[in-house]
Coordinates of C-alpha atoms in Angstrom, one line a residue:
X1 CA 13.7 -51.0 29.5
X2 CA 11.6 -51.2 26.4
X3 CA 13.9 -49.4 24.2
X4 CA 16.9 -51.4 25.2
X5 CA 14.7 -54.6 24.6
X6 CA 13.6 -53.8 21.5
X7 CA 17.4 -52.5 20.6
X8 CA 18.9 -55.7 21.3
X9 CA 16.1 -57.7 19.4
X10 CA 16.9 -55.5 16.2
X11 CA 20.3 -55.9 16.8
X12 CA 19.8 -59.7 16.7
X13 CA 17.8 -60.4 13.9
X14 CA 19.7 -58.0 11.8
X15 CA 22.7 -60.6 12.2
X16 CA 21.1 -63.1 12.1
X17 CA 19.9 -61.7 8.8
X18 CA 23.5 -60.7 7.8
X19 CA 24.8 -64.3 8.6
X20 CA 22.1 -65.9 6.8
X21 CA 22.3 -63.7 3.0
X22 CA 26.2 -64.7 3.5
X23 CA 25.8 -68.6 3.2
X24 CA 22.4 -67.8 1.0
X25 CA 24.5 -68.1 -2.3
X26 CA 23.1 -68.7 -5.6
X27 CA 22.6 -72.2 -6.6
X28 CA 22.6 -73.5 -2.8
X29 CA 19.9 -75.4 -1.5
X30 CA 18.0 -74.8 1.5
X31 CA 19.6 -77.7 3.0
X32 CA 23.0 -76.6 2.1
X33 CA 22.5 -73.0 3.3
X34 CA 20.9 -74.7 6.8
X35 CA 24.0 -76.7 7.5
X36 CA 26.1 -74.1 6.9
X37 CA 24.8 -72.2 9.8
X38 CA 24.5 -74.7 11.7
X39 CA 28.1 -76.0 12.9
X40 CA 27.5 -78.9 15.4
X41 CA 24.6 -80.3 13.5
X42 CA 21.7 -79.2 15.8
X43 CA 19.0 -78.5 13.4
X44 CA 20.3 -81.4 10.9
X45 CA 19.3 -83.5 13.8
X46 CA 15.7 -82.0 13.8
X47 CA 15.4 -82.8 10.0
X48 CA 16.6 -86.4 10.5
X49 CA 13.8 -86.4 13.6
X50 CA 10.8 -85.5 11.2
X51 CA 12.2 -87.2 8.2
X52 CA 12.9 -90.7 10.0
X53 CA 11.0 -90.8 13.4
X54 CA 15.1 -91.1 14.9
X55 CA 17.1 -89.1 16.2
X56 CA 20.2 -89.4 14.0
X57 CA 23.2 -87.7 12.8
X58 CA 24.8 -89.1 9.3
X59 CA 22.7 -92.2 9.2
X60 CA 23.4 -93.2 12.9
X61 CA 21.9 -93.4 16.4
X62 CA 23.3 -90.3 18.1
X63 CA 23.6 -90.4 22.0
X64 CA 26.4 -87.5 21.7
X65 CA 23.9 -84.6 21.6
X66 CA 21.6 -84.0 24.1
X67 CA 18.5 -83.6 22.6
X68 CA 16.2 -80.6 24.0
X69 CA 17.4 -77.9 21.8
X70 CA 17.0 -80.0 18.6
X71 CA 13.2 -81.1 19.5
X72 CA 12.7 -77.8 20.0
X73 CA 14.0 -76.8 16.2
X74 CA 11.7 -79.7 15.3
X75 CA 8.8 -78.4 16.4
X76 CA 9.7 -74.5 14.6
X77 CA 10.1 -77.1 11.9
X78 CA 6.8 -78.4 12.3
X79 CA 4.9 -75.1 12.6
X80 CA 6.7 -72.7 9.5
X81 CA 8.4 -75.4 7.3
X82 CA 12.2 -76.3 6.5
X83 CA 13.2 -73.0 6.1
X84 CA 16.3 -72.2 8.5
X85 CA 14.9 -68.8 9.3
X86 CA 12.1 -69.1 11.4
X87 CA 14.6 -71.0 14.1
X88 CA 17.2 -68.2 13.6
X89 CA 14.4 -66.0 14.8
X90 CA 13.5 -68.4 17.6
X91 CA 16.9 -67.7 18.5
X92 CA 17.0 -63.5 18.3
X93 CA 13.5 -63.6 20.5
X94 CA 15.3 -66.5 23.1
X95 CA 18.5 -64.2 23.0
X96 CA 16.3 -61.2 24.0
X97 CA 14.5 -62.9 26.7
X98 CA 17.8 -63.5 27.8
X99 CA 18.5 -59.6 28.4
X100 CA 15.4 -59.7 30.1
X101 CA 16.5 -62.1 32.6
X102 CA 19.7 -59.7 33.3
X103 CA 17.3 -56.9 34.3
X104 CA 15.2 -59.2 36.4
X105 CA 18.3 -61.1 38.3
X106 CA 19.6 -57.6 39.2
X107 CA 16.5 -56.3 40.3
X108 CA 16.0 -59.5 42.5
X109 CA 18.8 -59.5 44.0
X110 CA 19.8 -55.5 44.6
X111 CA 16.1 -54.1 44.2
X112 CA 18.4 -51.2 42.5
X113 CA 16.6 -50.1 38.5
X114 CA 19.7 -48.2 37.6
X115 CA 22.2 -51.6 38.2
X116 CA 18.8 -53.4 36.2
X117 CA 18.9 -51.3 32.8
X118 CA 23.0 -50.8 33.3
X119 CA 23.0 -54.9 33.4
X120 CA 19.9 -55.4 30.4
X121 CA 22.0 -52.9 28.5
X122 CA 25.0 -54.9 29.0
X123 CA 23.0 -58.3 27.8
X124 CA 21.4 -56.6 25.0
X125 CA 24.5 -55.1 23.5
X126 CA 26.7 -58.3 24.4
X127 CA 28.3 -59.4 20.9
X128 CA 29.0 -62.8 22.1
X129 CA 25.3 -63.2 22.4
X130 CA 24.3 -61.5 19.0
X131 CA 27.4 -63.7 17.5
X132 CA 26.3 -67.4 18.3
X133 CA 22.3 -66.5 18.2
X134 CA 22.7 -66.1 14.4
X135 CA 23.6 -69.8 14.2
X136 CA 22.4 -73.1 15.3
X137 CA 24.1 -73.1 18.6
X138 CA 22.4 -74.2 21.4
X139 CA 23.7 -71.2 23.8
X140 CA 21.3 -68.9 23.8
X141 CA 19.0 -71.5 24.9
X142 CA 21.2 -72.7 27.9
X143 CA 21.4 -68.9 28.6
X144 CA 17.7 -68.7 29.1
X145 CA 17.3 -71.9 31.1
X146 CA 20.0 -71.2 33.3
X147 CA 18.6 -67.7 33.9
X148 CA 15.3 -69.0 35.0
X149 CA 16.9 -71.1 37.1
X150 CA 18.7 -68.9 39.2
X151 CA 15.7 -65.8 39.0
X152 CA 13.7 -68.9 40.6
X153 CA 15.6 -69.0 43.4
X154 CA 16.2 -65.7 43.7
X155 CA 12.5 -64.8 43.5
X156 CA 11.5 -67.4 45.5
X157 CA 9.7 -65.5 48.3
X158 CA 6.9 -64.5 45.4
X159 CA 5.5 -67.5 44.8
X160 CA 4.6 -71.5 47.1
X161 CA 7.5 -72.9 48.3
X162 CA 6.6 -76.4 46.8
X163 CA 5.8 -75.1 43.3
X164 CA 8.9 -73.0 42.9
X165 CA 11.0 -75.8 43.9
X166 CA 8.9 -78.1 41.2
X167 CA 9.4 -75.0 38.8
X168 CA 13.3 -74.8 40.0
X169 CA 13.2 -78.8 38.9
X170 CA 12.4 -79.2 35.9
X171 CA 14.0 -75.7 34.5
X172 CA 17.2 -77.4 36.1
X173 CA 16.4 -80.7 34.7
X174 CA 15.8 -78.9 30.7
X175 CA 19.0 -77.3 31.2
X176 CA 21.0 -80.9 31.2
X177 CA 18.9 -81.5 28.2
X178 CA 20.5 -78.7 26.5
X179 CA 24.1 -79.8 27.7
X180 CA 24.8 -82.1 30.2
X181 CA 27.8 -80.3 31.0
X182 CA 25.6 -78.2 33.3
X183 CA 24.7 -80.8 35.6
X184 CA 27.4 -80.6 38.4
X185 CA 25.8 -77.2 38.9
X186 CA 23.4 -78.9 40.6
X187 CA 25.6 -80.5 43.2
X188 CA 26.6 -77.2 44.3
X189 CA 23.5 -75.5 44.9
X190 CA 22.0 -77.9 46.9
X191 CA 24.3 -77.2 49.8
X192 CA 24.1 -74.0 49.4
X193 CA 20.6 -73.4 48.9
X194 CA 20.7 -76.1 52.1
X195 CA 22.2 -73.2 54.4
X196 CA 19.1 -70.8 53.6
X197 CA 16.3 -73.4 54.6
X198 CA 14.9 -75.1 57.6
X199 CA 16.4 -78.7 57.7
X200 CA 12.6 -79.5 58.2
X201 CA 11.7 -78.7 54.7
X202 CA 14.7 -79.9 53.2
X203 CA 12.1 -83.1 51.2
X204 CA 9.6 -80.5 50.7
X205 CA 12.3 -78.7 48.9
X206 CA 15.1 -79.8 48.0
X207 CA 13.6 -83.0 47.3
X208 CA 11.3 -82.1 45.4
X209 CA 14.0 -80.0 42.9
X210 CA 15.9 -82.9 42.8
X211 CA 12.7 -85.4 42.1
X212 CA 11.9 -83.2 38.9
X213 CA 14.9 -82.8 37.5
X214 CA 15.5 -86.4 37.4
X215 CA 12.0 -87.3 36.2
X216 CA 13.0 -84.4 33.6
X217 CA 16.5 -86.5 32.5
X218 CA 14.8 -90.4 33.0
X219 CA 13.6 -90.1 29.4
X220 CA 16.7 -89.1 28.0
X221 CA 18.6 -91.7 30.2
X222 CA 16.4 -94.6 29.1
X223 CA 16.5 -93.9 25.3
X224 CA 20.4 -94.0 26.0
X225 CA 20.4 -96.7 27.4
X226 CA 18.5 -98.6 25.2
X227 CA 20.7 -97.8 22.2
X228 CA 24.2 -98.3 24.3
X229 CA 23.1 -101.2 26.8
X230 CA 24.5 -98.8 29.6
X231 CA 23.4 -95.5 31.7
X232 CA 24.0 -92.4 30.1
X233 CA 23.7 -89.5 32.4
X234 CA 23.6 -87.1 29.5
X235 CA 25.8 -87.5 26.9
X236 CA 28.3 -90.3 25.9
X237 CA 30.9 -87.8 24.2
X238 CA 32.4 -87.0 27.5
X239 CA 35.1 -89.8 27.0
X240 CA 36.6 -88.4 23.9
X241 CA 36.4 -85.2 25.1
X242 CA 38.7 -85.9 27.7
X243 CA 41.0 -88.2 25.9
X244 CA 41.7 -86.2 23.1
X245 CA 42.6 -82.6 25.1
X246 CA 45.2 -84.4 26.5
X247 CA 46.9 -85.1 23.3
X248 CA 46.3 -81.8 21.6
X249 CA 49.4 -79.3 21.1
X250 CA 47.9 -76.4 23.0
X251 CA 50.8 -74.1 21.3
X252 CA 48.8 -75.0 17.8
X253 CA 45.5 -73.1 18.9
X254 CA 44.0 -73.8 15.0
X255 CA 44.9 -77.5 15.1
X256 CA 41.3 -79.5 15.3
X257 CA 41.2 -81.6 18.7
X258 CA 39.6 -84.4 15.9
X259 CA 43.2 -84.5 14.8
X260 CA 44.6 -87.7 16.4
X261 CA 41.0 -89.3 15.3
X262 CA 41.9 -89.3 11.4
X263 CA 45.7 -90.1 11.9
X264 CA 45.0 -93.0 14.5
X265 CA 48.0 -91.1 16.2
X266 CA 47.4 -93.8 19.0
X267 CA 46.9 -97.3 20.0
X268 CA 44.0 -96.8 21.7
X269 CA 42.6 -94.9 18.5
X270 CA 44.3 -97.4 16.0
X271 CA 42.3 -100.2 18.0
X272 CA 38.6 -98.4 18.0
X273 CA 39.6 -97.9 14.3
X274 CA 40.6 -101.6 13.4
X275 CA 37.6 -103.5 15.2
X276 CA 34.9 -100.8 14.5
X277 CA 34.0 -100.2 17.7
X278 CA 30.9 -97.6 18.0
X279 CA 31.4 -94.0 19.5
X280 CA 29.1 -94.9 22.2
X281 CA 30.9 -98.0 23.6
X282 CA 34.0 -96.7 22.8
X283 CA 33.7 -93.6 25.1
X284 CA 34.0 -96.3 28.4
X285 CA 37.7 -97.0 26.6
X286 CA 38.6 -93.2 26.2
X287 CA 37.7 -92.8 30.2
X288 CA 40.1 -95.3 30.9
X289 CA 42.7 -94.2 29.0
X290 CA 42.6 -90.8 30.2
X291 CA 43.0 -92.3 34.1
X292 CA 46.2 -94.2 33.3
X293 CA 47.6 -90.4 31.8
X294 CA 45.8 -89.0 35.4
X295 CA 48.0 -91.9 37.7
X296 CA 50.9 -92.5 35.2
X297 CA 51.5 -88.8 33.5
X298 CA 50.0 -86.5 36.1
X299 CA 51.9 -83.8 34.8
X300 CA 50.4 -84.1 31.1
X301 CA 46.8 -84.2 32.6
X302 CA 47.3 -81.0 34.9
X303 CA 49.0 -78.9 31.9
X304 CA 46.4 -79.6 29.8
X305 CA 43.7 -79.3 32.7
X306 CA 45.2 -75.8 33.2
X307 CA 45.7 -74.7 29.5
X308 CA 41.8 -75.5 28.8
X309 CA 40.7 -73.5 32.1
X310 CA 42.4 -70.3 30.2
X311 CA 40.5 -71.4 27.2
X312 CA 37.8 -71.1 28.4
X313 CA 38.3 -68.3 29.7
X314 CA 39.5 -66.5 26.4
X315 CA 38.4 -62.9 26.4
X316 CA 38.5 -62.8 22.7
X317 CA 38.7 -65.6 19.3
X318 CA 40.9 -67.8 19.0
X319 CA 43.3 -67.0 15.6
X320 CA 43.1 -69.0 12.5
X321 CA 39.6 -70.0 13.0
X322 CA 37.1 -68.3 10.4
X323 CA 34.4 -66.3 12.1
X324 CA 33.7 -64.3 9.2
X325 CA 35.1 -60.9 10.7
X326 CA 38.9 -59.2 11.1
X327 CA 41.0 -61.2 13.8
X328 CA 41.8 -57.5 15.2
X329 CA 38.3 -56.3 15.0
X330 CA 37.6 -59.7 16.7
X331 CA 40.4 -59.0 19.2
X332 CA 39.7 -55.0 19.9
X333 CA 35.5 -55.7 20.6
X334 CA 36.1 -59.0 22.7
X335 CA 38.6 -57.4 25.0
X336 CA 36.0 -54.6 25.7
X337 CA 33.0 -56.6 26.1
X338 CA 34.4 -59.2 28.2
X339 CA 36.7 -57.5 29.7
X340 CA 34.6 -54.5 31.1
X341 CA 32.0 -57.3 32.4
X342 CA 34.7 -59.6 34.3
X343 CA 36.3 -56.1 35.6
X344 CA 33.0 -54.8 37.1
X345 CA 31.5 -57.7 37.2
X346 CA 34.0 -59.0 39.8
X347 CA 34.1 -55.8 41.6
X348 CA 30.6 -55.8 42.1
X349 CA 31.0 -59.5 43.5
X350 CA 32.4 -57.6 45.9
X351 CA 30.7 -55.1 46.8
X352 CA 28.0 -57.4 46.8
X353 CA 29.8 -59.7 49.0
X354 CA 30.3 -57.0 51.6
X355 CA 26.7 -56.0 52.0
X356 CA 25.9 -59.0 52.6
X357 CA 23.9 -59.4 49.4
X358 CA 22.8 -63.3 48.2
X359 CA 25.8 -64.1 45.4
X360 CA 26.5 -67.3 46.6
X361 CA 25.0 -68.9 44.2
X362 CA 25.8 -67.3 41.7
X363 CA 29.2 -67.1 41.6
X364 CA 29.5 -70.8 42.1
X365 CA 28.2 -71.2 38.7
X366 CA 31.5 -69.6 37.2
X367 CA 33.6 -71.7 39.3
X368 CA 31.9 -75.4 38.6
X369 CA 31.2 -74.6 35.1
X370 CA 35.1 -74.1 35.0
X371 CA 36.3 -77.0 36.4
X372 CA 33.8 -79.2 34.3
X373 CA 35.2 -77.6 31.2
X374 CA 38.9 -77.9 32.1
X375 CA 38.3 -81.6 32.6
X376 CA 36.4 -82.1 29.6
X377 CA 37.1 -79.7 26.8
X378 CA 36.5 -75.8 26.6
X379 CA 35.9 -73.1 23.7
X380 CA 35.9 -69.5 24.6
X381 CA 31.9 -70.1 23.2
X382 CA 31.3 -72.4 26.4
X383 CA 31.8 -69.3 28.9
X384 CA 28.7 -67.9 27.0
X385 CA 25.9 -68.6 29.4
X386 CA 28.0 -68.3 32.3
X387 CA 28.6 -64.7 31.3
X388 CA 25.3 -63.8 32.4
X389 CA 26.1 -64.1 36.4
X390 CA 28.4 -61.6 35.8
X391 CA 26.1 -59.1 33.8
X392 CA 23.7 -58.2 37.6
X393 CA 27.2 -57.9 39.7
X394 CA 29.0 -55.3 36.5
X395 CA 25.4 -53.7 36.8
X396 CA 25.5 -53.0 40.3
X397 CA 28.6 -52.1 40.8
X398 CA 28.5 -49.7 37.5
X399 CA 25.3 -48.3 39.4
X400 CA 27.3 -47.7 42.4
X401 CA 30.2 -45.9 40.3
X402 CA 27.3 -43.5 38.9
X403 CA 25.5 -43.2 42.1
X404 CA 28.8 -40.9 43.3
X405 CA 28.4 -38.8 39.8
X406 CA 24.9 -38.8 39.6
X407 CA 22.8 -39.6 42.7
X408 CA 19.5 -41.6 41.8

């Protein structure tokens, strides 16, 4: 277990290293080289935090990113400096915790250590996970939240009733910080964790999970609605989101979904354009919109519901989008990698399923977090955290593939 921990650490930092000397060019400056690794503007948020005492993005209020991950590169800011490097390293030691978690889920849930170190090899080795922790993407951080989430439940017999439900809370509640996309996950385990306890102590439990996570969102909410005048549940982007995937040509996989933004390619746009109508209100517009294509066009909203349910299932990157490596290399490595863990990781869902094991849970995840996404929007780099449900189920069912080879 050490070993493999301390291989997928290694493997981490050295591309995060790799990544970094590659946008390091002469005559950059720091801030140059940060924004360059940092693609949806994460850590320039933490600058514009401890420069102006707001949380901005290019000289406005932003309500479009939810705000955990960049407070926490604040306070790495705070503590080493503006360097980008101590938060890439933040990252590599989040991404290993991460592996941990594997090991732990599937020892929680099979009590087996061979499926453990098959599934924290898995993790540790994962290039999806070495990719996106050598930028500023916030996925290795949902990763980790949304492990401890479900070892909390899993574990639960270890520890008070009351306090892993307050524990299960507010982990719950940090992951919506992270992205509010998450939140419906919610909505499904509290049924299903309803079935396993006494209606008796549903407040004492349930209750109490959802309590804390709410107390863990008000902030967030309040702030929102402060700058909007409405209630944010999250983030406001959700609107556009929508709106735009179902005007994007979905046979033109390197066309931006920003596209119709800059052309004004619709009344609706042309109108937010021509009166100056902020992001944040607008979003309310873009919901409405995207009914009338729901009631008038159903067929227009289902294709693209369906197309963006594939994409985000993607085993490997799209093509014509730079990720700094060979489209075939790109191709070849995410075929195997997610390939291998959907394969065994389904086949030990049921395996699992047939003993009787507790997968419940954890297989919803896959399922909500697919629907959300094929609503909203969905990049093959969204099915990132979710991959880690399926890293305990391709460990267990390896281990049972071995087991006939090589008894334990």
């Amino acid at each position: 277990m050490a070993a493999l921990l301390a291989a997928g650490l290694a493997l981490r930092l050295i591309y995060a290293y790799h990544v970094y000397r590659t946008h390091d060019l002469p005559g950059l400056s720091t801030a140059a080289v940060s924004l360059s690794i940092d693609p949806d503007g994460y850590n320039l948020l933490a600058e514009n935090l401890l420069k102006s005492g707001t949380y901005r993005m290019f000289g406005k209020l932003d309500t479009d990113r939810e705000p955990f991950y960049p407070l926490l590169l604040a306070a790495v800011h705070v503590l080493f400096g503006p360097s980008p490097v101590p938060g890439l390293v933040l990252n590599a030691l989040i991404g290993t915790a991460c592996c941990a978690l594997a090991w732990a889920l599937a020892l929680c849930l099979f009590g087996d250590r061979r499926a453990a170190l098959i599934s924290l090899a898995a993790a540790a080795f994962y290039p999806e996970w070495i990719y996106y922790g050598a930028y500023f993407y916030r996925e290795p951080l949902m990763t980790l939240l949304l492990g401890l989430w479900l070892w909390l439940w899993l574990s639960r017999s270890q520890r008070p009733e009351i306090l892993n439900h307050v524990l299960m809370g507010v982990s719950f509640g940090a992951l919506g910080l992270v992205r509010s996309a998450m939140l419906p996950l919610g909505a499904a385990f509290v049924p299903i964790a309803a079935l396993r306890i006494e209606p008796r102590r549903w407040v004492k439990t349930l209750g109490l999970f959802i309590l804390c996570a709410c107390a863990v969102q008000i902030p967030w909410v309040w702030r929102n609605y402060k700058v909007t005048g409405r209630l944010v549940a999250g983030s406001t982007m959700g609107g556009s989101m929508m709106y735009l995937s179902l005007l994007k040509n979905y046979d033109l996989p390197d066309q931006p979904l920003e596209a119709p933004l800059a052309a004004a390619s619709t009344p609706l746009i042309a109108r937010i354009k021509s009166e100056n109508i902020p992001s944040a209100q607008a979003q309310t517009l873009y919901y409405r919109a995207s009914w009338d294509i729901l009631v008038h066009k159903p067929g227009v909203f289902w294709y693209a519901f369906f197309r963006k349910a594939l994409k985000f299932w993607r085993l490997y990157p799209t093509p014509g989008w730079h990720y700094g490596q060979k489209e075939l290399a790109l191709m070849v490595v995410g075929l195997v990698s997610n390939g291998l863990l959907l394969l065994f990781g389904l086949w030990g869902a049921f395996l699992a399923w047939r003993r009787r094991y507790e997968v419940g849970f954890l297989l919803s995840i896959p399922a909500v977090t697919t629907v959300v996404c094929a609503f909203y929007w969905a990049v093959m780099r969204f099915h990132t955290p979710v991959m880690l449900c399926f890293m305990p189920l391709a460990g267990y069912s390896a281990a049972k593939a071995l087991d006939l080879i090589f008894p334990a």
